[in-house]
Structure formats: C-alpha cells, structure tokens
Amino acid sequence: MTVMDIERPRVVPGPRQGWGPLPDGRRAPAMPPRPVVMPTRHHPRTGWEPLSGDALLQRLRITGRPRPEARPELARMLRVMLESGLERDGSASGGAATGPAVPATTPEGPPPLPVLVTKDRLTRILACEAHQVADGFGDRPFSLALACGSLIDVLFRQLVTVGSIGDPMEDGLAGLAVDDHQSDLRSWVEGLDGPEREELRAEVERQADGLRRRWPALDPAWLPRTQESLRVQYAGGAVELTARVDLVIGRPARDEGSVALVEVKSGSRRVEHRADLHLYALLEALRSPAPPFVVATYYSRTGELDVDPVTDELLVAAARRTAAGARRLVDLARGVEPDRRPGPLCGRCSILPDGVELAG
Amino acid sequence: MTAVGDRTRALVAPASATVDRDARARVRADLVARLAPLVARLPPGDPVVVSLPLLRQARTRPETVAAPQEPFAWRPAFVRRSLGLAVVDACARGRFRTPLEAVGPVASEAVERWEESGWRTFHWEPWVAGLAPGARAVVLAEAVSWASSLWSSLDWSVFDALPQIGGADDQWVCPAPRTLRLKGRPELRVPLVPGAPADPSASVRGTVGLVSVSGGHPPKAWPEELAYLALVASLRSPSRPVPARVLGLWPDAGADRSVEIDEAALMRAAERVVATVAAVAEARRAVPA
C-alpha cells in the first residue's frame, strides 16, 4: 500500500508521493480540502499571526532537512545508550549499590512489572528526585487548566476524525463521558459553579474556534490517527518507555522517516514540552524502521507551532536524557534513597517546608 | 521489524509443515485427558472461558483470574476492534481508500441497518446510535487508529484472495464435567499460496495463516500464545486444515512475530491452556464462597 507522504508537496507526485492505488488498481479522487477562512489577526506587538491551513501543513512538511533514513545501526546505538544507562557505576545513584540496576527476573512465577517511563515521570524525576518521592506520581489535581486541556484533546481528536466540532463544551464533555479515565474530571467540571464553568466554557470555545479555523482537513491518505500509543521496552523488559501521541500523520516508515508526530497543548509554552517531543521521536525511532521526520507541539491557546526536525543529534540527546531519568526511576523502584540536591526550583517548592531536607 | 511487503509475503508463503490427522487427534486427546481432572475440581460457578487475554492474565497476574468481573458496559475500546475490522474490510474491498474515510460511513451503515431491521451485526449499534456527537467521535477515532495500524501493517496487494477479516470466533467446548470453552479470535484468516505440502499425506488445500493484533509488547511466551489461536481453530473444525502459521502484530511496539504450526507448537499451546485452567481452578478455590 502506497500512500502520500505528508512531507512531499502534493503538486509533485512521484513514486512515493502520489495517491496510492486502490487494491484493484484504480485511483481514487482527491478529497476536497476543507475551506479555511482565517481572519487577519496580528499579534499585538510583533505582527505575528498563527499559521493556518496549508501554511500550517507546510510548516510540518518542509523541515529544511533531509528526511532521516532507516538505519538499524542508529536504533541499535540508541538502545545501547539506554541500556548502558542502567549499568551501575556508582556515580548516578549516590554510590548506593553495586551491580546491575535492573531488577533480576525470576525464572519461576509471573514476570516482574517493568518500570514505566512516561514524559511526565521523566520530567519530574529529572527535575528533583526528592520532590518526586514526596509528591509521588499520582494524577494531578483537577483545575480549570487541566479540564481545558482534556477537553481540547477530545475536540482536536474529533476535528481530525470527523472534520467538525459542534458546541465545544457539549462535544468535549460527551467525549470525556465515554473515557473511563476522564469520568472523574467530567464530574468535576459539571460540579463547577457558574462563573468558573463560564470561564472554562469561554476558553474552550475560544481554543476550539482556533482549531476549526486553523487546522485544515488532513488528507485521509496520510493515515492521520489520534492518541496513538508508542511503547518500547528495553533491558529485557525491565524498563518500558511509553507515550500517547495526540496526532500521528504519515504512513508508517519503511526506508525513511515518513511520520510527523504532533502534540497539542492548551496551556502556555514550557521548556519541557520540547523534551517531551524528543522522547516521542526517540520512541518512534526505536519502534519503527526509521525515525519520524518531524515532531511538533501545537499550542491551541495561541496557535503557535513549535517544530523540530528529527536529527541524529536530537535522538542521541533524547536517549541520554531518557537513560538518566530511567536510571533514577529504576533506582527509586528498588528502594534507593532519592538524591536530594538543591536546585533552582527549590525556592518555589510547595513541599519543601513540610519536611524535605536538602543535602549540601 | 520486517518490511511490510516481506512480512505479507511470508504470511502467505506455502506451509512449511503440516499437522496430519493422527497428530491432531493426539493433541486433542492429550488436552482433554489433562483438562478433565482440572475442570472436575472446579467449584460450581460460571463456565471457564479460555481466551488469549486470559492466557496472558494467568501468566502475568494469576492472582486476578478469579476476580469478579465488572458489569459490562459499552465503551470505545470495546467497539474499536469490530468497527476497525469492518473498516479494514471496506478498504480491502476497495470501497474506501483509507480507514479515516471509511469509519464514518461504515458506522452509520451499521446503525442504519439496525434501525431498519433490528439486526445487530456488531451488537454496539444501539449504544452508538444513542451517543452524542462528541462521544461518537471518540468511538470513531479509536477505530480509525486501530484500523490504520492493521491496514498499514500488511501489503494488501500481495493477497491473491481477500483474507477473511474478522468473522466469528473459533470456539471449542471441552468434553468435561463442567463447562470449559476455548475461544480464539484472530483478526485475519489469510489463504496461503498453494505449495507442495511438507507431508504428502496431508492436504494443504484451504490452509490459512492467522493474524493476531495485540496491544503492548510481544510477551516472552508469544510463540505459545500465537499457537493457541491455531490450536482452537484446529479443535473447532477437525475437517479443516490446521492453520499453517500465526502472525502476531504489536503495533504499539512496532513488533511482529510469526510461529509455524506443527504438532510441537500445538502441544506447547495446549500446555499453556492446561496451566491457565489450573490457575483459574486454584484461584476459584481460593475465593471464599
């Protein structure tokens, strides 16, 4: 099955670019693009305006770099980096123990559960182990921002899949209602008092309107899929990297990168979002023949689109960061004391006064 | 990771081994002989239904196999496979180019058929019909993602004949004092390219390969788990050839595995069934009445 690759401009069909033949050899007509009407809205200070329609897609497609090729040796090297990150050398765990950091597997009985590494766990453990131990990896408390993010995730998914959004709050809450993991959040939203609920509604409607106006219909031939699960295990299954990507566009890679990964954020731009993207790129590079050619964050609040072409350097840096975080998570799972070092965030730490003592 | 074309060609390649009638009978007799005493010791209760998920659960979380099941309620995850398979079928038949194009019409047609005739092909039609647009979009989105994984995992132009996409589960009821049912649910049954049978006494006419799609990673015991699907198929229809191979796809991990089915593979799968039923029996006995 050949499908159009999203990186290549549609006007230059080639062997790997044109519409894919149907199973019987016929060619299907192109879907008409969704008309996009964008009012001219300039940024108050810079004259900047969000990308929309084809321009938004072009920003994803055209990275200015060659697409990464399928190189099994690169994937092997990344795996070696991750695995070697778990080898105990006494330096990364406070010299607490010697021997392999990976829990021993038992030949009899059920296999041990892997240590899960998600983007949030990675960011939090790398920020401060002590905070992480005190605060745990539990769900974040409900807030208007969290609710807005969940509703926008649902609405973005709806827009990609069915091409339209009706009443944003109504559709968003209906979407949350069929998700077991979100039923508590839905109840929380429905229990909001008038002003808070109106505040949430206004923001969700504003952001949904931006999605409608700026996001063009994605060509079905690009196999757009939402909330795709990525999972990679290493160290004999002792560690599992896992992510769920808001939008994956492009046929699965064969000889070269053909996939774009997009994360949608309803809040403000934060520095760790870039690292999240790089983790996604690493996961895709490890599970597929070739890395994605681009990873991007779309900020539905502002319409900003942060795009990172995927390079070897990006993947190597992501593997290093992931290896370091995974090592600490494995250590904590084994009961190793958290490393308590003062850092720039300590002054704003909410748990510090309640008993966490800093060393040094 | 195998290239899609290579993977598909390997799936439809002539069978490398066959399981003759005697071997098949030996596997069945051995399985019945080992299951019967286990089943006899089961406390009264619901019938035991062995499936691929139960096989996995018994290996990884044996303490949970007797846990009371939550009352059934429809949710998108329960719809995505059956709707996803219908979507893949519609694409394979050339009605639509891609899952995203197919999912809306396929779901709507199913609901309309139910509304007109009362006939539920998928069972979820009344639930989907009653969903608000936002909830329905989640159902469709889940199915698109699932179907896209399967659709892009194989080169459909390689198939001479259209595979059977979905269809009824393979089921076999063990002749035992209490009800024990084995259930196999492959996603595809793919006709193989005819070739010289490895065993000239066995017929390979109509031999199929099975395809199974799972979430997560291939577990360590993937060969037995995949062979389990062939075991159930062989028990269910003694007149049909035993599936020649089973291809497992784990799209989350970008992984695939394939197992060739011979007598030894069936025996190993039967071992897993026996171990699973033993785990269920033990867990049920441990649960206070």
JSON list of N, CA, C and O in Angstrom, two decimals, chain B residues 71-113:
[
{"chain": "B", "resi": 71, "resn": "PRO", "atom": "N", "xyz": [-19.52, -5.35, 35.76]},
{"chain": "B", "resi": 71, "resn": "PRO", "atom": "CA", "xyz": [-20.65, -5.46, 34.84]},
{"chain": "B", "resi": 71, "resn": "PRO", "atom": "C", "xyz": [-20.29, -4.83, 33.50]},
{"chain": "B", "resi": 71, "resn": "PRO", "atom": "O", "xyz": [-19.63, -3.79, 33.46]},
{"chain": "B", "resi": 72, "resn": "PHE", "atom": "N", "xyz": [-20.75, -5.47, 32.45]},
{"chain": "B", "resi": 72, "resn": "PHE", "atom": "CA", "xyz": [-20.37, -4.99, 31.12]},
{"chain": "B", "resi": 72, "resn": "PHE", "atom": "C", "xyz": [-21.05, -3.65, 30.81]},
{"chain": "B", "resi": 72, "resn": "PHE", "atom": "O", "xyz": [-22.23, -3.46, 31.08]},
{"chain": "B", "resi": 73, "resn": "ALA", "atom": "N", "xyz": [-20.28, -2.76, 30.28]},
{"chain": "B", "resi": 73, "resn": "ALA", "atom": "CA", "xyz": [-20.84, -1.51, 29.77]},
{"chain": "B", "resi": 73, "resn": "ALA", "atom": "C", "xyz": [-20.03, -1.14, 28.54]},
{"chain": "B", "resi": 73, "resn": "ALA", "atom": "O", "xyz": [-18.80, -1.26, 28.54]},
{"chain": "B", "resi": 74, "resn": "TRP", "atom": "N", "xyz": [-20.71, -0.72, 27.51]},
{"chain": "B", "resi": 74, "resn": "TRP", "atom": "CA", "xyz": [-20.00, -0.36, 26.28]},
{"chain": "B", "resi": 74, "resn": "TRP", "atom": "C", "xyz": [-19.06, 0.81, 26.50]},
{"chain": "B", "resi": 74, "resn": "TRP", "atom": "O", "xyz": [-19.37, 1.72, 27.28]},
{"chain": "B", "resi": 75, "resn": "ARG", "atom": "N", "xyz": [-17.96, 0.76, 25.85]},
{"chain": "B", "resi": 75, "resn": "ARG", "atom": "CA", "xyz": [-17.02, 1.87, 25.83]},
{"chain": "B", "resi": 75, "resn": "ARG", "atom": "C", "xyz": [-16.26, 1.82, 24.51]},
{"chain": "B", "resi": 75, "resn": "ARG", "atom": "O", "xyz": [-16.27, 0.77, 23.83]},
{"chain": "B", "resi": 76, "resn": "PRO", "atom": "N", "xyz": [-15.61, 2.91, 24.12]},
{"chain": "B", "resi": 76, "resn": "PRO", "atom": "CA", "xyz": [-14.96, 2.93, 22.80]},
{"chain": "B", "resi": 76, "resn": "PRO", "atom": "C", "xyz": [-13.98, 1.78, 22.58]},
{"chain": "B", "resi": 76, "resn": "PRO", "atom": "O", "xyz": [-13.89, 1.24, 21.48]},
{"chain": "B", "resi": 77, "resn": "ALA", "atom": "N", "xyz": [-13.27, 1.39, 23.63]},
{"chain": "B", "resi": 77, "resn": "ALA", "atom": "CA", "xyz": [-12.30, 0.32, 23.46]},
{"chain": "B", "resi": 77, "resn": "ALA", "atom": "C", "xyz": [-12.95, -1.00, 23.07]},
{"chain": "B", "resi": 77, "resn": "ALA", "atom": "O", "xyz": [-12.31, -1.84, 22.44]},
{"chain": "B", "resi": 78, "resn": "PHE", "atom": "N", "xyz": [-14.22, -1.18, 23.45]},
{"chain": "B", "resi": 78, "resn": "PHE", "atom": "CA", "xyz": [-14.90, -2.43, 23.10]},
{"chain": "B", "resi": 78, "resn": "PHE", "atom": "C", "xyz": [-15.43, -2.41, 21.66]},
{"chain": "B", "resi": 78, "resn": "PHE", "atom": "O", "xyz": [-15.79, -3.44, 21.12]},
{"chain": "B", "resi": 79, "resn": "VAL", "atom": "N", "xyz": [-15.51, -1.23, 21.11]},
{"chain": "B", "resi": 79, "resn": "VAL", "atom": "CA", "xyz": [-16.04, -1.10, 19.75]},
{"chain": "B", "resi": 79, "resn": "VAL", "atom": "C", "xyz": [-14.92, -1.09, 18.73]},
{"chain": "B", "resi": 79, "resn": "VAL", "atom": "O", "xyz": [-15.10, -1.50, 17.58]},
{"chain": "B", "resi": 80, "resn": "ARG", "atom": "N", "xyz": [-13.73, -0.66, 19.14]},
{"chain": "B", "resi": 80, "resn": "ARG", "atom": "CA", "xyz": [-12.71, -0.34, 18.14]},
{"chain": "B", "resi": 80, "resn": "ARG", "atom": "C", "xyz": [-12.31, -1.54, 17.30]},
{"chain": "B", "resi": 80, "resn": "ARG", "atom": "O", "xyz": [-12.04, -1.41, 16.11]},
{"chain": "B", "resi": 81, "resn": "ARG", "atom": "N", "xyz": [-12.27, -2.75, 17.89]},
{"chain": "B", "resi": 81, "resn": "ARG", "atom": "CA", "xyz": [-11.83, -3.89, 17.10]},
{"chain": "B", "resi": 81, "resn": "ARG", "atom": "C", "xyz": [-12.86, -4.25, 16.04]},
{"chain": "B", "resi": 81, "resn": "ARG", "atom": "O", "xyz": [-12.53, -4.39, 14.86]},
{"chain": "B", "resi": 82, "resn": "SER", "atom": "N", "xyz": [-14.12, -4.40, 16.46]},
{"chain": "B", "resi": 82, "resn": "SER", "atom": "CA", "xyz": [-15.13, -4.85, 15.48]},
{"chain": "B", "resi": 82, "resn": "SER", "atom": "C", "xyz": [-15.38, -3.77, 14.43]},
{"chain": "B", "resi": 82, "resn": "SER", "atom": "O", "xyz": [-15.47, -4.06, 13.24]},
{"chain": "B", "resi": 83, "resn": "LEU", "atom": "N", "xyz": [-15.46, -2.52, 14.87]},
{"chain": "B", "resi": 83, "resn": "LEU", "atom": "CA", "xyz": [-15.63, -1.45, 13.89]},
{"chain": "B", "resi": 83, "resn": "LEU", "atom": "C", "xyz": [-14.36, -1.31, 13.04]},
{"chain": "B", "resi": 83, "resn": "LEU", "atom": "O", "xyz": [-14.43, -1.13, 11.82]},
{"chain": "B", "resi": 84, "resn": "GLY", "atom": "N", "xyz": [-13.21, -1.44, 13.69]},
{"chain": "B", "resi": 84, "resn": "GLY", "atom": "CA", "xyz": [-11.94, -1.35, 12.96]},
{"chain": "B", "resi": 84, "resn": "GLY", "atom": "C", "xyz": [-11.82, -2.44, 11.90]},
{"chain": "B", "resi": 84, "resn": "GLY", "atom": "O", "xyz": [-11.37, -2.18, 10.78]},
{"chain": "B", "resi": 85, "resn": "LEU", "atom": "N", "xyz": [-12.26, -3.64, 12.24]},
{"chain": "B", "resi": 85, "resn": "LEU", "atom": "CA", "xyz": [-12.20, -4.73, 11.25]},
{"chain": "B", "resi": 85, "resn": "LEU", "atom": "C", "xyz": [-13.16, -4.46, 10.09]},
{"chain": "B", "resi": 85, "resn": "LEU", "atom": "O", "xyz": [-12.83, -4.72, 8.93]},
{"chain": "B", "resi": 86, "resn": "ALA", "atom": "N", "xyz": [-14.34, -3.94, 10.40]},
{"chain": "B", "resi": 86, "resn": "ALA", "atom": "CA", "xyz": [-15.28, -3.61, 9.32]},
{"chain": "B", "resi": 86, "resn": "ALA", "atom": "C", "xyz": [-14.71, -2.51, 8.43]},
{"chain": "B", "resi": 86, "resn": "ALA", "atom": "O", "xyz": [-14.90, -2.53, 7.20]},
{"chain": "B", "resi": 87, "resn": "VAL", "atom": "N", "xyz": [-13.99, -1.60, 9.04]},
{"chain": "B", "resi": 87, "resn": "VAL", "atom": "CA", "xyz": [-13.34, -0.52, 8.28]},
{"chain": "B", "resi": 87, "resn": "VAL", "atom": "C", "xyz": [-12.25, -1.10, 7.38]},
{"chain": "B", "resi": 87, "resn": "VAL", "atom": "O", "xyz": [-12.16, -0.76, 6.18]},
{"chain": "B", "resi": 88, "resn": "VAL", "atom": "N", "xyz": [-11.43, -1.97, 7.92]},
{"chain": "B", "resi": 88, "resn": "VAL", "atom": "CA", "xyz": [-10.37, -2.59, 7.11]},
{"chain": "B", "resi": 88, "resn": "VAL", "atom": "C", "xyz": [-10.99, -3.41, 5.97]},
{"chain": "B", "resi": 88, "resn": "VAL", "atom": "O", "xyz": [-10.51, -3.39, 4.83]},
{"chain": "B", "resi": 89, "resn": "ASP", "atom": "N", "xyz": [-12.07, -4.10, 6.27]},
{"chain": "B", "resi": 89, "resn": "ASP", "atom": "CA", "xyz": [-12.74, -4.88, 5.24]},
{"chain": "B", "resi": 89, "resn": "ASP", "atom": "C", "xyz": [-13.23, -3.97, 4.11]},
{"chain": "B", "resi": 89, "resn": "ASP", "atom": "O", "xyz": [-13.06, -4.29, 2.93]},
{"chain": "B", "resi": 90, "resn": "ALA", "atom": "N", "xyz": [-13.81, -2.84, 4.50]},
{"chain": "B", "resi": 90, "resn": "ALA", "atom": "CA", "xyz": [-14.31, -1.91, 3.48]},
{"chain": "B", "resi": 90, "resn": "ALA", "atom": "C", "xyz": [-13.16, -1.36, 2.63]},
{"chain": "B", "resi": 90, "resn": "ALA", "atom": "O", "xyz": [-13.31, -1.17, 1.42]},
{"chain": "B", "resi": 91, "resn": "CYS", "atom": "N", "xyz": [-12.02, -1.14, 3.25]},
{"chain": "B", "resi": 91, "resn": "CYS", "atom": "CA", "xyz": [-10.85, -0.66, 2.50]},
{"chain": "B", "resi": 91, "resn": "CYS", "atom": "C", "xyz": [-10.31, -1.76, 1.59]},
{"chain": "B", "resi": 91, "resn": "CYS", "atom": "O", "xyz": [-9.98, -1.52, 0.43]},
{"chain": "B", "resi": 92, "resn": "ALA", "atom": "N", "xyz": [-10.23, -2.97, 2.12]},
{"chain": "B", "resi": 92, "resn": "ALA", "atom": "CA", "xyz": [-9.67, -4.08, 1.35]},
{"chain": "B", "resi": 92, "resn": "ALA", "atom": "C", "xyz": [-10.55, -4.39, 0.13]},
{"chain": "B", "resi": 92, "resn": "ALA", "atom": "O", "xyz": [-10.06, -4.84, -0.90]},
{"chain": "B", "resi": 93, "resn": "ARG", "atom": "N", "xyz": [-11.84, -4.13, 0.25]},
{"chain": "B", "resi": 93, "resn": "ARG", "atom": "CA", "xyz": [-12.74, -4.38, -0.87]},
{"chain": "B", "resi": 93, "resn": "ARG", "atom": "C", "xyz": [-12.77, -3.21, -1.84]},
{"chain": "B", "resi": 93, "resn": "ARG", "atom": "O", "xyz": [-13.52, -3.23, -2.82]},
{"chain": "B", "resi": 94, "resn": "GLY", "atom": "N", "xyz": [-12.01, -2.17, -1.56]},
{"chain": "B", "resi": 94, "resn": "GLY", "atom": "CA", "xyz": [-11.90, -1.04, -2.48]},
{"chain": "B", "resi": 94, "resn": "GLY", "atom": "C", "xyz": [-13.00, -0.02, -2.34]},
{"chain": "B", "resi": 94, "resn": "GLY", "atom": "O", "xyz": [-13.10, 0.89, -3.15]},
{"chain": "B", "resi": 95, "resn": "ARG", "atom": "N", "xyz": [-13.84, -0.14, -1.30]},
{"chain": "B", "resi": 95, "resn": "ARG", "atom": "CA", "xyz": [-14.91, 0.85, -1.13]},
{"chain": "B", "resi": 95, "resn": "ARG", "atom": "C", "xyz": [-14.34, 2.19, -0.70]},
{"chain": "B", "resi": 95, "resn": "ARG", "atom": "O", "xyz": [-14.88, 3.24, -1.01]},
{"chain": "B", "resi": 96, "resn": "PHE", "atom": "N", "xyz": [-13.28, 2.14, 0.08]},
{"chain": "B", "resi": 96, "resn": "PHE", "atom": "CA", "xyz": [-12.66, 3.37, 0.58]},
{"chain": "B", "resi": 96, "resn": "PHE", "atom": "C", "xyz": [-11.14, 3.20, 0.47]},
{"chain": "B", "resi": 96, "resn": "PHE", "atom": "O", "xyz": [-10.64, 2.08, 0.48]},
{"chain": "B", "resi": 97, "resn": "ARG", "atom": "N", "xyz": [-10.46, 4.34, 0.42]},
{"chain": "B", "resi": 97, "resn": "ARG", "atom": "CA", "xyz": [-9.01, 4.26, 0.31]},
{"chain": "B", "resi": 97, "resn": "ARG", "atom": "C", "xyz": [-8.36, 4.03, 1.65]},
{"chain": "B", "resi": 97, "resn": "ARG", "atom": "O", "xyz": [-7.33, 3.37, 1.75]},
{"chain": "B", "resi": 98, "resn": "THR", "atom": "N", "xyz": [-8.93, 4.62, 2.68]},
{"chain": "B", "resi": 98, "resn": "THR", "atom": "CA", "xyz": [-8.24, 4.62, 3.97]},
{"chain": "B", "resi": 98, "resn": "THR", "atom": "C", "xyz": [-9.25, 4.49, 5.11]},
{"chain": "B", "resi": 98, "resn": "THR", "atom": "O", "xyz": [-10.44, 4.80, 4.95]},
{"chain": "B", "resi": 99, "resn": "PRO", "atom": "N", "xyz": [-8.77, 4.08, 6.27]},
{"chain": "B", "resi": 99, "resn": "PRO", "atom": "CA", "xyz": [-9.67, 3.95, 7.42]},
{"chain": "B", "resi": 99, "resn": "PRO", "atom": "C", "xyz": [-10.40, 5.24, 7.78]},
{"chain": "B", "resi": 99, "resn": "PRO", "atom": "O", "xyz": [-11.58, 5.21, 8.15]},
{"chain": "B", "resi": 100, "resn": "LEU", "atom": "N", "xyz": [-9.72, 6.37, 7.67]},
{"chain": "B", "resi": 100, "resn": "LEU", "atom": "CA", "xyz": [-10.37, 7.62, 8.06]},
{"chain": "B", "resi": 100, "resn": "LEU", "atom": "C", "xyz": [-11.59, 7.91, 7.19]},
{"chain": "B", "resi": 100, "resn": "LEU", "atom": "O", "xyz": [-12.62, 8.40, 7.68]},
{"chain": "B", "resi": 101, "resn": "GLU", "atom": "N", "xyz": [-11.48, 7.60, 5.91]},
{"chain": "B", "resi": 101, "resn": "GLU", "atom": "CA", "xyz": [-12.62, 7.80, 5.02]},
{"chain": "B", "resi": 101, "resn": "GLU", "atom": "C", "xyz": [-13.74, 6.81, 5.31]},
{"chain": "B", "resi": 101, "resn": "GLU", "atom": "O", "xyz": [-14.91, 7.11, 5.15]},
{"chain": "B", "resi": 102, "resn": "ALA", "atom": "N", "xyz": [-13.34, 5.62, 5.71]},
{"chain": "B", "resi": 102, "resn": "ALA", "atom": "CA", "xyz": [-14.32, 4.53, 5.83]},
{"chain": "B", "resi": 102, "resn": "ALA", "atom": "C", "xyz": [-15.11, 4.57, 7.13]},
{"chain": "B", "resi": 102, "resn": "ALA", "atom": "O", "xyz": [-16.26, 4.15, 7.18]},
{"chain": "B", "resi": 103, "resn": "VAL", "atom": "N", "xyz": [-14.49, 5.08, 8.20]},
{"chain": "B", "resi": 103, "resn": "VAL", "atom": "CA", "xyz": [-15.06, 4.82, 9.52]},
{"chain": "B", "resi": 103, "resn": "VAL", "atom": "C", "xyz": [-16.46, 5.41, 9.71]},
{"chain": "B", "resi": 103, "resn": "VAL", "atom": "O", "xyz": [-17.35, 4.74, 10.26]},
{"chain": "B", "resi": 104, "resn": "GLY", "atom": "N", "xyz": [-16.67, 6.63, 9.25]},
{"chain": "B", "resi": 104, "resn": "GLY", "atom": "CA", "xyz": [-17.98, 7.27, 9.43]},
{"chain": "B", "resi": 104, "resn": "GLY", "atom": "C", "xyz": [-19.07, 6.50, 8.70]},
{"chain": "B", "resi": 104, "resn": "GLY", "atom": "O", "xyz": [-20.08, 6.09, 9.29]},
{"chain": "B", "resi": 105, "resn": "PRO", "atom": "N", "xyz": [-18.89, 6.30, 7.37]},
{"chain": "B", "resi": 105, "resn": "PRO", "atom": "CA", "xyz": [-19.92, 5.57, 6.63]},
{"chain": "B", "resi": 105, "resn": "PRO", "atom": "C", "xyz": [-20.15, 4.16, 7.16]},
{"chain": "B", "resi": 105, "resn": "PRO", "atom": "O", "xyz": [-21.31, 3.72, 7.25]},
{"chain": "B", "resi": 106, "resn": "VAL", "atom": "N", "xyz": [-19.10, 3.46, 7.51]},
{"chain": "B", "resi": 106, "resn": "VAL", "atom": "CA", "xyz": [-19.27, 2.07, 7.98]},
{"chain": "B", "resi": 106, "resn": "VAL", "atom": "C", "xyz": [-20.08, 2.05, 9.28]},
{"chain": "B", "resi": 106, "resn": "VAL", "atom": "O", "xyz": [-21.00, 1.24, 9.45]},
{"chain": "B", "resi": 107, "resn": "ALA", "atom": "N", "xyz": [-19.77, 2.96, 10.19]},
{"chain": "B", "resi": 107, "resn": "ALA", "atom": "CA", "xyz": [-20.52, 3.01, 11.45]},
{"chain": "B", "resi": 107, "resn": "ALA", "atom": "C", "xyz": [-21.97, 3.41, 11.20]},
{"chain": "B", "resi": 107, "resn": "ALA", "atom": "O", "xyz": [-22.90, 2.82, 11.77]},
{"chain": "B", "resi": 108, "resn": "SER", "atom": "N", "xyz": [-22.14, 4.40, 10.35]},
{"chain": "B", "resi": 108, "resn": "SER", "atom": "CA", "xyz": [-23.51, 4.87, 10.07]},
{"chain": "B", "resi": 108, "resn": "SER", "atom": "C", "xyz": [-24.34, 3.77, 9.42]},
{"chain": "B", "resi": 108, "resn": "SER", "atom": "O", "xyz": [-25.52, 3.59, 9.74]},
{"chain": "B", "resi": 109, "resn": "GLU", "atom": "N", "xyz": [-23.73, 3.04, 8.48]},
{"chain": "B", "resi": 109, "resn": "GLU", "atom": "CA", "xyz": [-24.47, 1.96, 7.82]},
{"chain": "B", "resi": 109, "resn": "GLU", "atom": "C", "xyz": [-24.92, 0.90, 8.83]},
{"chain": "B", "resi": 109, "resn": "GLU", "atom": "O", "xyz": [-26.04, 0.39, 8.75]},
{"chain": "B", "resi": 110, "resn": "ALA", "atom": "N", "xyz": [-24.02, 0.59, 9.76]},
{"chain": "B", "resi": 110, "resn": "ALA", "atom": "CA", "xyz": [-24.37, -0.44, 10.76]},
{"chain": "B", "resi": 110, "resn": "ALA", "atom": "C", "xyz": [-25.54, 0.04, 11.60]},
{"chain": "B", "resi": 110, "resn": "ALA", "atom": "O", "xyz": [-26.48, -0.72, 11.87]},
{"chain": "B", "resi": 111, "resn": "VAL", "atom": "N", "xyz": [-25.49, 1.30, 12.00]},
{"chain": "B", "resi": 111, "resn": "VAL", "atom": "CA", "xyz": [-26.57, 1.84, 12.83]},
{"chain": "B", "resi": 111, "resn": "VAL", "atom": "C", "xyz": [-27.89, 1.89, 12.03]},
{"chain": "B", "resi": 111, "resn": "VAL", "atom": "O", "xyz": [-28.96, 1.52, 12.54]},
{"chain": "B", "resi": 112, "resn": "GLU", "atom": "N", "xyz": [-27.78, 2.30, 10.78]},
{"chain": "B", "resi": 112, "resn": "GLU", "atom": "CA", "xyz": [-29.00, 2.36, 9.95]},
{"chain": "B", "resi": 112, "resn": "GLU", "atom": "C", "xyz": [-29.61, 0.97, 9.75]},
{"chain": "B", "resi": 112, "resn": "GLU", "atom": "O", "xyz": [-30.83, 0.80, 9.81]},
{"chain": "B", "resi": 113, "resn": "ARG", "atom": "N", "xyz": [-28.75, -0.01, 9.51]},
{"chain": "B", "resi": 113, "resn": "ARG", "atom": "CA", "xyz": [-29.26, -1.39, 9.35]},
{"chain": "B", "resi": 113, "resn": "ARG", "atom": "C", "xyz": [-30.02, -1.83, 10.60]},
{"chain": "B", "resi": 113, "resn": "ARG", "atom": "O", "xyz": [-31.08, -2.43, 10.53]}
]
